[in-house]
CSV table of C-alpha atoms in Angstrom, one decimal:
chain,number,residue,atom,x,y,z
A,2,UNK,CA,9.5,-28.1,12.9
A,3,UNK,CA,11.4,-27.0,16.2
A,4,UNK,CA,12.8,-30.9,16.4
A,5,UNK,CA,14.2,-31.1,12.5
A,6,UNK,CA,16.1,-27.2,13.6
A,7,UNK,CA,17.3,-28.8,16.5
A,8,UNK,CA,18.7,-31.5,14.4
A,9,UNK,CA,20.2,-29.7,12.1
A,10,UNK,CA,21.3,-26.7,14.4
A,11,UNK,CA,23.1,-29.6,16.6
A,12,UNK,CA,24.4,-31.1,13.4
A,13,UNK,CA,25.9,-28.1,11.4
A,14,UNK,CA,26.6,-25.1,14.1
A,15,UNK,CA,30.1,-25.5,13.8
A,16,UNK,CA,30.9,-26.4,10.6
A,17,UNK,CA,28.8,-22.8,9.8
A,18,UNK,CA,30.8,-21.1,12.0
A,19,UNK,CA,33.9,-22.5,11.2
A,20,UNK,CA,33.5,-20.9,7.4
A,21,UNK,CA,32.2,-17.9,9.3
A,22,UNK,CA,35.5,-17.8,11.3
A,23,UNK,CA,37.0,-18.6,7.5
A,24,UNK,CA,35.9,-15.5,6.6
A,25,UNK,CA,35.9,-12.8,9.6
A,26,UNK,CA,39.1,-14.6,11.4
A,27,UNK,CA,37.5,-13.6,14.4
A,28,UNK,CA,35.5,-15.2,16.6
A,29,UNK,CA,33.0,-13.2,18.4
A,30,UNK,CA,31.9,-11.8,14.3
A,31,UNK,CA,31.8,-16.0,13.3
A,32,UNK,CA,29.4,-16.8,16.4
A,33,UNK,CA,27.2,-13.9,15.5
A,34,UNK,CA,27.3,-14.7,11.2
A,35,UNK,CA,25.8,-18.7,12.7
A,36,UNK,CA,23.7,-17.1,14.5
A,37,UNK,CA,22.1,-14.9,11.8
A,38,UNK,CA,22.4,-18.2,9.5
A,39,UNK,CA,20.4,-20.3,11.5
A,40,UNK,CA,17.9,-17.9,12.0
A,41,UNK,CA,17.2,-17.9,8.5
A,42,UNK,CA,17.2,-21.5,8.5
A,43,UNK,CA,14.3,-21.5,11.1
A,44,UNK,CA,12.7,-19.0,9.2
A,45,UNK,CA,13.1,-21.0,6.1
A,46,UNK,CA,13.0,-24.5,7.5
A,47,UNK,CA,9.8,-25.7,6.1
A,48,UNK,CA,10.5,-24.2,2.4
A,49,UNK,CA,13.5,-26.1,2.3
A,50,UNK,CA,14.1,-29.8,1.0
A,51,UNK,CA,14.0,-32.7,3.0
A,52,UNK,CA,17.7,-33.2,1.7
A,53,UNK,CA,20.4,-32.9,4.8
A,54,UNK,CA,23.1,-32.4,2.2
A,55,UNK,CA,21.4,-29.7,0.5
A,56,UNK,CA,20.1,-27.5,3.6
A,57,UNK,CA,23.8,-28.1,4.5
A,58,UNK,CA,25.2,-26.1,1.2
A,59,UNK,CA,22.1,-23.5,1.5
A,60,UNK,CA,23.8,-23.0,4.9
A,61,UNK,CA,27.3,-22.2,3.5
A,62,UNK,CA,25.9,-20.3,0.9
A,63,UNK,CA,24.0,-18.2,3.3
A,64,UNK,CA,26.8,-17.9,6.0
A,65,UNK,CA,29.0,-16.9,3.1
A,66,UNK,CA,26.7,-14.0,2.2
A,67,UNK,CA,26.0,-13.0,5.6
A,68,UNK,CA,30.3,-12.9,5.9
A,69,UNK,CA,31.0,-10.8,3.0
A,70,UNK,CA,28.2,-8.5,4.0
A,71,UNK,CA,30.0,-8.1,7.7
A,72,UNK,CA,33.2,-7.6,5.8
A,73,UNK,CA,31.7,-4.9,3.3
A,74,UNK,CA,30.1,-2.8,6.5
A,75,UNK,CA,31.7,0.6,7.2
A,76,UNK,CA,31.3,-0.7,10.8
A,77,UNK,CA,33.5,-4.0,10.3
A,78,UNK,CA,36.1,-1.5,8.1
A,79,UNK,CA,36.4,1.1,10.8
A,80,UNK,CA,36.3,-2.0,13.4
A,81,UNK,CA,39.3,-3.6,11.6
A,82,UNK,CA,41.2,-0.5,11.4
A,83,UNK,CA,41.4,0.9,14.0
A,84,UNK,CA,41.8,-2.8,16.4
A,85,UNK,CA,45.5,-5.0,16.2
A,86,UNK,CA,44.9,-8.1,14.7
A,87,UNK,CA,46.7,-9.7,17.7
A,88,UNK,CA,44.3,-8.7,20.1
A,89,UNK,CA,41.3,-9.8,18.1
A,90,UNK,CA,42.6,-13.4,18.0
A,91,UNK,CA,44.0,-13.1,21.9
A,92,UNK,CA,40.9,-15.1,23.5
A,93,UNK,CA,41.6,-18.4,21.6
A,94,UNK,CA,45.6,-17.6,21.9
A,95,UNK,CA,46.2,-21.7,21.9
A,96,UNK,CA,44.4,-22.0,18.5
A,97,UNK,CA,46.1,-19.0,17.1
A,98,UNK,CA,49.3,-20.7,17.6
A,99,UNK,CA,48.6,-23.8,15.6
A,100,UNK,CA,51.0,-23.0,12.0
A,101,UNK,CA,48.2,-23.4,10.1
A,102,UNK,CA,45.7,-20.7,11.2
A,103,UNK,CA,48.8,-18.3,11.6
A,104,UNK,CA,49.2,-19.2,7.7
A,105,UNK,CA,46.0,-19.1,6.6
A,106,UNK,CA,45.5,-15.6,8.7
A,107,UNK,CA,48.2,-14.4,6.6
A,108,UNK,CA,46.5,-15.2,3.4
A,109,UNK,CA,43.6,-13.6,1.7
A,110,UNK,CA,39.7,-14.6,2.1
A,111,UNK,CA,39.4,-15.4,-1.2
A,112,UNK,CA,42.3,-18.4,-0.6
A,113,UNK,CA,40.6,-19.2,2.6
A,114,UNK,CA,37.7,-20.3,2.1
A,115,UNK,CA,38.4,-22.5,-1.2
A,116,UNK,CA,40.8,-24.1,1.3
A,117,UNK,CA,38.1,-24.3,4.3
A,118,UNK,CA,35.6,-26.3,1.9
A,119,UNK,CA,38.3,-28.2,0.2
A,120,UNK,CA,40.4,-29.7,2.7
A,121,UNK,CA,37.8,-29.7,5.8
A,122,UNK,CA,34.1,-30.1,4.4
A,123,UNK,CA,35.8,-32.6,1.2
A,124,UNK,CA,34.0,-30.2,-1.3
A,125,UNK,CA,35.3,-30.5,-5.1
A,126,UNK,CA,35.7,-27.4,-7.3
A,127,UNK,CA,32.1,-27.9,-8.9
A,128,UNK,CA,30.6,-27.7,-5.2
A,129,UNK,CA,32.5,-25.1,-4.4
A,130,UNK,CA,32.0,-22.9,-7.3
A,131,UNK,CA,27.9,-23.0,-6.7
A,132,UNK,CA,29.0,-22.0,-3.0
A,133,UNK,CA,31.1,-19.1,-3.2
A,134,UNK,CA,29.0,-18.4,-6.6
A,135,UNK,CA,32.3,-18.7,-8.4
A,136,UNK,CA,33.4,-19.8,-11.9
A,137,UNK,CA,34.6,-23.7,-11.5
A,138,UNK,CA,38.2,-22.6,-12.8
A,139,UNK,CA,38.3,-19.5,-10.4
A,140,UNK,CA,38.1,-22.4,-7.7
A,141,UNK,CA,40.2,-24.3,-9.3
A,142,UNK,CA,42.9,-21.6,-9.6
A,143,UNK,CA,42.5,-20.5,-6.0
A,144,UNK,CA,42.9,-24.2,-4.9
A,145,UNK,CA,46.4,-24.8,-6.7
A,146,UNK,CA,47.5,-21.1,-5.7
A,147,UNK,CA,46.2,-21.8,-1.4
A,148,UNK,CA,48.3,-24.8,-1.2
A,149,UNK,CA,51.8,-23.5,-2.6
A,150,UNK,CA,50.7,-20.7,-0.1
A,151,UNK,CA,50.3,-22.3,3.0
A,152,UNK,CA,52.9,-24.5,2.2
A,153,UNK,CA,55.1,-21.6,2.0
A,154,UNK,CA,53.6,-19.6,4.8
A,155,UNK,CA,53.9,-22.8,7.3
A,156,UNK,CA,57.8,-23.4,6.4
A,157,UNK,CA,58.5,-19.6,7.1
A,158,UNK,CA,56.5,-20.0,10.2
B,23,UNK,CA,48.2,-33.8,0.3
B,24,UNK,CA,47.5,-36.5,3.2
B,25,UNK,CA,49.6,-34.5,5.4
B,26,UNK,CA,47.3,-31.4,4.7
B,27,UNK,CA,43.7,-32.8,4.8
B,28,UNK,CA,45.0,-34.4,8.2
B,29,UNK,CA,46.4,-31.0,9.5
B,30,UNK,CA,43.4,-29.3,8.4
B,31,UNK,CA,41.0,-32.0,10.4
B,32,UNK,CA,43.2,-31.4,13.1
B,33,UNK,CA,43.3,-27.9,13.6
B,34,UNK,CA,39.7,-26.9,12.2
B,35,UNK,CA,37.7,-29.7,14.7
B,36,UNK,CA,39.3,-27.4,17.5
B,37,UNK,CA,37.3,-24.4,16.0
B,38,UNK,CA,34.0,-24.7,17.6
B,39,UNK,CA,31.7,-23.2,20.4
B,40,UNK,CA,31.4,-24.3,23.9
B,41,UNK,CA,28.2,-26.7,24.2
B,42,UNK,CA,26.6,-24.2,26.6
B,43,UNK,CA,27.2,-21.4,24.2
B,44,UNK,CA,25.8,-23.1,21.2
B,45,UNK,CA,22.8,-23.8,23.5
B,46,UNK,CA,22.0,-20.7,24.7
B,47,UNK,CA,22.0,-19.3,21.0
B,48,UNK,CA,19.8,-22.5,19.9
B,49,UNK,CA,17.3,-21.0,22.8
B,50,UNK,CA,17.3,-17.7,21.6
B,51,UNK,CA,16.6,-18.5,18.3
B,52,UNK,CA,13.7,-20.7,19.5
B,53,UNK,CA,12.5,-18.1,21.5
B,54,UNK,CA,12.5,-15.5,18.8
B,55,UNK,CA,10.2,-17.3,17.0
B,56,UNK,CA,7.9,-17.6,20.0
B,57,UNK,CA,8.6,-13.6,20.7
B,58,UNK,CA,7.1,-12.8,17.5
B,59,UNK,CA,4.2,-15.5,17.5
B,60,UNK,CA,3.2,-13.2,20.3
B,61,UNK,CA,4.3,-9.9,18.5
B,62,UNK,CA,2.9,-10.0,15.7
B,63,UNK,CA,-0.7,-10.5,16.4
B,64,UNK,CA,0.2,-7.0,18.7
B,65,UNK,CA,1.3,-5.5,15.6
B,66,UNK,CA,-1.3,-6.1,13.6
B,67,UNK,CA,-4.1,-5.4,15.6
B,68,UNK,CA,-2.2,-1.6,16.4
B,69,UNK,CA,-1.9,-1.3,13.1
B,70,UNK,CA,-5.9,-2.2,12.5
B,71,UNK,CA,-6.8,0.4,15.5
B,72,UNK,CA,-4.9,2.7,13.8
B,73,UNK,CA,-6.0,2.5,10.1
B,74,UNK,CA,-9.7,2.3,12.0
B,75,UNK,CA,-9.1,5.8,13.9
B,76,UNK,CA,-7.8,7.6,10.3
B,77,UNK,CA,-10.9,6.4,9.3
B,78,UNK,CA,-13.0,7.8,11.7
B,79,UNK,CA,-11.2,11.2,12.0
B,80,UNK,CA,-10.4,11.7,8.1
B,81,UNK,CA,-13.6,10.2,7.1
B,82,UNK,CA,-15.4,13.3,5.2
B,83,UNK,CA,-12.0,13.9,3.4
B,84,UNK,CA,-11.5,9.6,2.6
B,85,UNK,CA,-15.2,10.0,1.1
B,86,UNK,CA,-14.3,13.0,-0.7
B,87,UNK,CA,-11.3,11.2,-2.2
B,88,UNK,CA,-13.5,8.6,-3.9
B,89,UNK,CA,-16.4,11.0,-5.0
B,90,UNK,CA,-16.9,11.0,-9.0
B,91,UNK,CA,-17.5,14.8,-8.7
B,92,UNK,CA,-14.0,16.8,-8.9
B,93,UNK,CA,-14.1,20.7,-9.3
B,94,UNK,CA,-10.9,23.1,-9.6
B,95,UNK,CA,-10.8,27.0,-9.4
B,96,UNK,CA,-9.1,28.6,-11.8
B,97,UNK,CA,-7.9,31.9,-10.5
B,98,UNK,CA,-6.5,33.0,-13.8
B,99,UNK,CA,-9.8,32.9,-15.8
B,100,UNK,CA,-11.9,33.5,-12.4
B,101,UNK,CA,-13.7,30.0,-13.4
B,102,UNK,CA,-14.6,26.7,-11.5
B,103,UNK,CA,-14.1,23.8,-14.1
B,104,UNK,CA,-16.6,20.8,-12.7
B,105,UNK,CA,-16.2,17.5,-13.9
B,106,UNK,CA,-17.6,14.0,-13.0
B,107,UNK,CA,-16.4,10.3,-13.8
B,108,UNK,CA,-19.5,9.1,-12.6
B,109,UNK,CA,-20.9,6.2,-15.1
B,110,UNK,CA,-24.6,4.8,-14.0
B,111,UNK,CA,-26.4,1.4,-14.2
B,112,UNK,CA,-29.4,1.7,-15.1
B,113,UNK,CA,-31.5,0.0,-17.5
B,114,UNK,CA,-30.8,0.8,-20.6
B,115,UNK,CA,-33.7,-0.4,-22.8
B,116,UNK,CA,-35.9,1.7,-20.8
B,117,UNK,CA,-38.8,3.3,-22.7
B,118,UNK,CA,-38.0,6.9,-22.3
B,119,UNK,CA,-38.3,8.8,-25.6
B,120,UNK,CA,-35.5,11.0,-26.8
B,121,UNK,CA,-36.6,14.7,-26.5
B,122,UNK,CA,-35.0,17.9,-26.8
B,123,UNK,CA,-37.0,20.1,-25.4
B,124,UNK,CA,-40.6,19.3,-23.4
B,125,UNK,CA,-43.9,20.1,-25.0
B,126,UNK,CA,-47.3,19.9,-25.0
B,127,UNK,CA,-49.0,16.9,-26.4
B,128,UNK,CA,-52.6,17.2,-28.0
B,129,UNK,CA,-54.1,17.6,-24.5
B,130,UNK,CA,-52.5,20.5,-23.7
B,131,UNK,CA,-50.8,19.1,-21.3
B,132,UNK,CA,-46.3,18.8,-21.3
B,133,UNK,CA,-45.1,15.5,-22.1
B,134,UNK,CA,-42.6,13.6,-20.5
B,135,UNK,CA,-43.5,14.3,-17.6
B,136,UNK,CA,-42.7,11.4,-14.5
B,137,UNK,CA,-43.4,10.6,-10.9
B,138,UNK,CA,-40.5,10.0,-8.9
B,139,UNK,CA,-42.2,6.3,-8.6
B,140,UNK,CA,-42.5,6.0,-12.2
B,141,UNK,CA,-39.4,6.9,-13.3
B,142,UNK,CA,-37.2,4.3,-10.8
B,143,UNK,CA,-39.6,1.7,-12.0
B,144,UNK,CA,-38.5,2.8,-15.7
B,145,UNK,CA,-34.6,3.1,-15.1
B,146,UNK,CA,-34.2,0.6,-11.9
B,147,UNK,CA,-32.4,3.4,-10.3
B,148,UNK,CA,-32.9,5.1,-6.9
B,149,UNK,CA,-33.3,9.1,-6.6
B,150,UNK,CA,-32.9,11.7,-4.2
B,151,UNK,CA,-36.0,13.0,-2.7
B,152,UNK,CA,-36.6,16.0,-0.8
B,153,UNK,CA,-39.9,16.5,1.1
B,154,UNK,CA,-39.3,20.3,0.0
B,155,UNK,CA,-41.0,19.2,-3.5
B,156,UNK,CA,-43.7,18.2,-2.1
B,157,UNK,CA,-45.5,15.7,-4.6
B,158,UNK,CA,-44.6,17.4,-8.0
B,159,UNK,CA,-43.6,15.7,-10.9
B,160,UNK,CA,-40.1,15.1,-12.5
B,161,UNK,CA,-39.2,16.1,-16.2
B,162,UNK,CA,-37.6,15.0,-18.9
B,163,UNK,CA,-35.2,17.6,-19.6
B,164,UNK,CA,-33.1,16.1,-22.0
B,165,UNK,CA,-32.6,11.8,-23.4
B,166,UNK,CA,-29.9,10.9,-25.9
B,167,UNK,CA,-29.3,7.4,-26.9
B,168,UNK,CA,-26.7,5.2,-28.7
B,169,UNK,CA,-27.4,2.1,-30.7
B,170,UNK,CA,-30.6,2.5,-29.4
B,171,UNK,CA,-29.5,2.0,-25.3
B,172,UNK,CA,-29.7,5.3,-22.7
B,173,UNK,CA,-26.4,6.9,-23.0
B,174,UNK,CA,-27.4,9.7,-21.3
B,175,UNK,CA,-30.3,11.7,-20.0
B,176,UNK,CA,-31.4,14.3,-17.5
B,177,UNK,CA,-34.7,15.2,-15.6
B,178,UNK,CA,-35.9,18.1,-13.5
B,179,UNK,CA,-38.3,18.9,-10.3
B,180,UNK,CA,-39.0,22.3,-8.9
B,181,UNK,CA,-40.9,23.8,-6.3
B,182,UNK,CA,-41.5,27.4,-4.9
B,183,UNK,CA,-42.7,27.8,-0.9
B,184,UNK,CA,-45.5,29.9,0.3
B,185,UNK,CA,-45.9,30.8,-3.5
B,186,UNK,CA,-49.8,32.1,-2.4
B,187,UNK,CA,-47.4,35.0,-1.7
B,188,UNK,CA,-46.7,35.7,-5.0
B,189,UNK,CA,-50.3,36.9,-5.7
B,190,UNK,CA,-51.0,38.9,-2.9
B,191,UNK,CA,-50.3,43.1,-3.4
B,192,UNK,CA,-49.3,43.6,0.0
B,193,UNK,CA,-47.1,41.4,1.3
B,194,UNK,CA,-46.0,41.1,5.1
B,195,UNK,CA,-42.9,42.8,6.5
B,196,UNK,CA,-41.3,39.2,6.8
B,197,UNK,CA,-41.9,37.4,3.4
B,198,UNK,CA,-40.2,35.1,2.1
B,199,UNK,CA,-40.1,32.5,-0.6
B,200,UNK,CA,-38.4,30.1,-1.8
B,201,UNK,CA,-37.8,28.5,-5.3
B,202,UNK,CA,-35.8,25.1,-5.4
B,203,UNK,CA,-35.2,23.5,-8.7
B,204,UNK,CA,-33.2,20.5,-8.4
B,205,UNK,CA,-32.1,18.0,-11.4
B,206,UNK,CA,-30.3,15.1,-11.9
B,207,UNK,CA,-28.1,13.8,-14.6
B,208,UNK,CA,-26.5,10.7,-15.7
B,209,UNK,CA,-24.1,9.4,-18.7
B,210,UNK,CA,-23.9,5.9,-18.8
B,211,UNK,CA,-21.8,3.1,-20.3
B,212,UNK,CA,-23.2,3.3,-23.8
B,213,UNK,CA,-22.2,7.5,-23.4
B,214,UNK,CA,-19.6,8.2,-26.5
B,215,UNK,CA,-16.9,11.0,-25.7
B,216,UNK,CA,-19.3,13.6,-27.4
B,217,UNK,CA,-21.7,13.2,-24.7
B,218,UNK,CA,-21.5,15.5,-21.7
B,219,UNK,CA,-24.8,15.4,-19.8
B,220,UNK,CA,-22.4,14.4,-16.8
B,221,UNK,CA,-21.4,17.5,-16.1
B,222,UNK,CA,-18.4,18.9,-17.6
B,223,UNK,CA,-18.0,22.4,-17.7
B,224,UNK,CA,-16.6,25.5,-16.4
B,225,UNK,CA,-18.8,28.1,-14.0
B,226,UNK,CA,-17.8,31.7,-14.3
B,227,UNK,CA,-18.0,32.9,-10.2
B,228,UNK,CA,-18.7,36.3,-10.5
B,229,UNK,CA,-17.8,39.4,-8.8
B,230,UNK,CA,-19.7,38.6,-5.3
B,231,UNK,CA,-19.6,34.8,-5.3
B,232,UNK,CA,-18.6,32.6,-2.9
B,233,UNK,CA,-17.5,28.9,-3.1
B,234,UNK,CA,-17.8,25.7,-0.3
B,235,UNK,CA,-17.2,22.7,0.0
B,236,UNK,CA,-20.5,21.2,2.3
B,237,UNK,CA,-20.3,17.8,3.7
B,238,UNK,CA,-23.8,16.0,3.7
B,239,UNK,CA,-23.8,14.0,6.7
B,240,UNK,CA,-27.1,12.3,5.6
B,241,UNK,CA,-25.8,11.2,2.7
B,242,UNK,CA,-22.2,11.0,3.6
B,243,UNK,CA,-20.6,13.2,0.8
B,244,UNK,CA,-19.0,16.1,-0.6
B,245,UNK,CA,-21.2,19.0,-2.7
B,246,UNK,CA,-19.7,22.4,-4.0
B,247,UNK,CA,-21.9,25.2,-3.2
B,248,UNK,CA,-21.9,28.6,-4.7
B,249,UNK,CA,-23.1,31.2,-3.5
B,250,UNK,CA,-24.0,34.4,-5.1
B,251,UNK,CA,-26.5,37.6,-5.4
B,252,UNK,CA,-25.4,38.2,-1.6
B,253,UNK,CA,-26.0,34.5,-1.0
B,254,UNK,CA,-29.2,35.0,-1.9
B,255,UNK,CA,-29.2,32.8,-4.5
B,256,UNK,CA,-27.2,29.3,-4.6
B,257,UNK,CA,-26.0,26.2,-7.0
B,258,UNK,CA,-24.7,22.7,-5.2
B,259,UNK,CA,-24.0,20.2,-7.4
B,260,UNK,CA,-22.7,16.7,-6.3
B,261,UNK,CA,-22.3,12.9,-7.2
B,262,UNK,CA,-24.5,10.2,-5.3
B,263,UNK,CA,-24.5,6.6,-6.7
B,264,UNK,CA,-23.1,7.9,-9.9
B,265,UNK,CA,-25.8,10.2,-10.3
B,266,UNK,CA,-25.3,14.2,-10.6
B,267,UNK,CA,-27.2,16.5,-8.6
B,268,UNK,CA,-27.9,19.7,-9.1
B,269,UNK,CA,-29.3,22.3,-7.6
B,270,UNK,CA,-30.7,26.4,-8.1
B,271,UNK,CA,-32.2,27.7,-4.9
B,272,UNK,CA,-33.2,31.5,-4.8
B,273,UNK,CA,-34.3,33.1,-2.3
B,274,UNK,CA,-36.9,36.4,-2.1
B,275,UNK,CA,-38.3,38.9,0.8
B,276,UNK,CA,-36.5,39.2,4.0
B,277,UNK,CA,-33.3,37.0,4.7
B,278,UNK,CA,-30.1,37.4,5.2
B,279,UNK,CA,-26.8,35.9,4.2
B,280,UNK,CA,-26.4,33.5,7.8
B,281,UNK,CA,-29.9,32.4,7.0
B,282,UNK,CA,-29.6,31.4,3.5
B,283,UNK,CA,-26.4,29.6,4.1
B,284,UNK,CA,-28.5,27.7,7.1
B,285,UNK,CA,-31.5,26.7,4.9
B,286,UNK,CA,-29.1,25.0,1.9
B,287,UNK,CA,-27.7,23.2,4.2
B,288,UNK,CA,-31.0,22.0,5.7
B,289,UNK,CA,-32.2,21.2,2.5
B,290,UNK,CA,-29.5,19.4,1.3
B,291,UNK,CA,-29.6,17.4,5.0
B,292,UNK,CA,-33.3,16.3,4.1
B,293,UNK,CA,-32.5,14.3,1.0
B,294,UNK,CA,-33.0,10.4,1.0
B,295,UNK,CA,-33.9,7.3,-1.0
């Protein structure tokens, strides 16, 4: 059991937290979402089916979950509140001054993470929808909508 | 849309944790599972140690809880209503005659009248006995039957102590005698709702009554006692293997309240299979 985690931790770690980081736009909230989603992989591991491209999806789905329940928390909303935006994204200042993430941190969550499975992970709308537990034309609105958006955002920035 | 995809390969593969990071939280997570392989057999057996020790300490009141035999006081009418759920197994097709009332048979002697030995034979059923009634018989007190099958019956022993006493004109300065009467009742599955030989009824307590709850550490249960005539007369009832006990003890000539109290509770201690 501990090898197929280790497989799968070593496999999908950052793609999980790169949908956390999607989400949160912050990193030290992303590390800890992966860290709760592969504990509930280990947890899980041997309920799960033998199918790398499913326990993949169950881990976006669950990451997803654990990041909108961060976001919901009165502890995240005070967090967010009361701390700049700049000095949250200050540690990984070369990263934050890559176009994109500025125009995708200026964007909602809801664009984000369409985007984050669409253009990264290659999901279509269908794949997406089951995901974020969306309609298929909600994703499909979102996707059209992100792209004028960061196109827009990047050519201001 | 080439440009895109590209630019969001580019800038998303820089998003990731340091090797040693992602290690150290792939050991922890190990680990936790190891923590609470070691945990939770902790845990549980607290938990067991604990359920073990409310056990011990509560265990007259966790008896109590699953006695048959409830009573409630009811201030307003200045009445104990007694009740039991208690439903025996016995055997039903025993040959015990329905009677009302005993009476004597052609010999002049009462009928239905049983040895405790006879009567477990006849019901497959185990009774109380108290070495306080000495060798006398059982009897029939009352029998009612359904379709034929025991739905309910009750039987009676008694038994009065140093009753050469009773005959003698002049009695010692320290006399005293005892009557016990004790019976025992049971409704069983065949009972219908009109039947309510297991107890169900209310007691009126009286001016100088007084009520306790006695736990028989013999027979590890609860009984109501009532005492009244300045304790010198008393009632316990009680369920054991869904059978209800009762008992009338009186007591004559010299004793006092602290005695009487003593000697029920004495009696009640000396009852076994």
């Amino acid at each position: 059991m501990d090898d197929l985690f280790i497989e799968l931790f070593k496999k999908y770690h950052n793609d999980v937290y790169r949908l956390a980081y999607g989400y949160t736009l912050n990193f030290q909230d992303a590390e800890d979402i992966m860290q709760q989603t592969f504990i509930k992989l280990y947890k899980n591991i041997n309920k799960l089916k033998q199918d790398e491209e499913y326990t993949k999806k169950w881990l976006f789905k669950v990451a997803s979950n654990q990041s909108k329940d961060l976001l919901k928390s009165f502890w995240k909303k005070k967090k967010t509140n009361c701390e700049n935006f700049d000095v949250i994204i200050s540690n990984k200042q070369n990263l934050e001054k890559e176009d994109l993430i500025q125009a995708l941190s200026k964007i909602d969550k809801k664009y984000r993470i369409p985007f984050y499975l669409h253009y990264y992970e290659g999901y279509n709308a269908k794949e997406i929808a089951k995901i974020m537990k969306l309609s298929e034309s909600a994703v499909k609105s979102r996707l059209t909508r992100v792209k004028d958006k960061i196109k827009k955002e990047m050519e201001i920035i | 849309m080439n440009k895109l995809n590209k630019k969001t390969k580019e800038v998303f593969n820089k998003i990731k944790i340091s090797d040693s990071r992602s290690n150290e939280i792939m050991t922890e997570i190990l680990d936790s599972k190891k923590k609470s392989f070691i945990l939770k057999p902790i845990i549980i057996s607290c938990f067991a140690i604990m359920i073990c020790m409310i056990g011990i300490v509560y265990a007259e009141e966790i008896v109590s809880t699953f006695n048959t035999f409830r009573f409630k006081m009811n201030d307003k009418k200045g009445a104990l209503d007694m009740y039991s759920d208690a439903i025996a197994e016995i055997d039903y097709d025993a040959n015990i005659p329905e009677a009302e009332r005993e009476s004597l048979d052609k010999n002049g002697k009462y009928n239905n009248y049983y040895s405790y030995e006879d009567l477990e034979g006849l019901l497959k059923i185990k009774l109380l006995k108290s070495s306080y009634f000495g060798n006398n018989l059982l009897h029939q007190r009352t029998t009612k039957k359904v379709n034929n099958k025991i739905a309910a019956a009750s039987f009676g022993i008694e038994n009065f102590t140093n009753s050469n006493l009773n005959s003698q004109t002049n009695l010692p300065d320290d006399w005293k005698i005892e009557f016990f009467n004790m019976s025992f009742s049971f409704k069983t599955k065949f009972a219908t709702e009109d039947i309510k030989e297991n107890y169900s009824y209310s007691f009126f307590t009286g001016g100088d009554s007084q009520t306790e709850e006695y736990y028989i550490k013999n027979l590890k249960t609860s009984a109501l006692l009532i005492f009244t005539n300045h304790s010198k007369h008393c009632i316990v009832k009680f369920d054991y293997d869904n059978i209800s006990y009762f008992f009338d003890l009186s007591f004559f000539g010299n004793w006092d309240s602290d005695s009487t109290h003593f000697r029920v509770e004495e009696i009640l201690e000396t009852l076994s299979y």
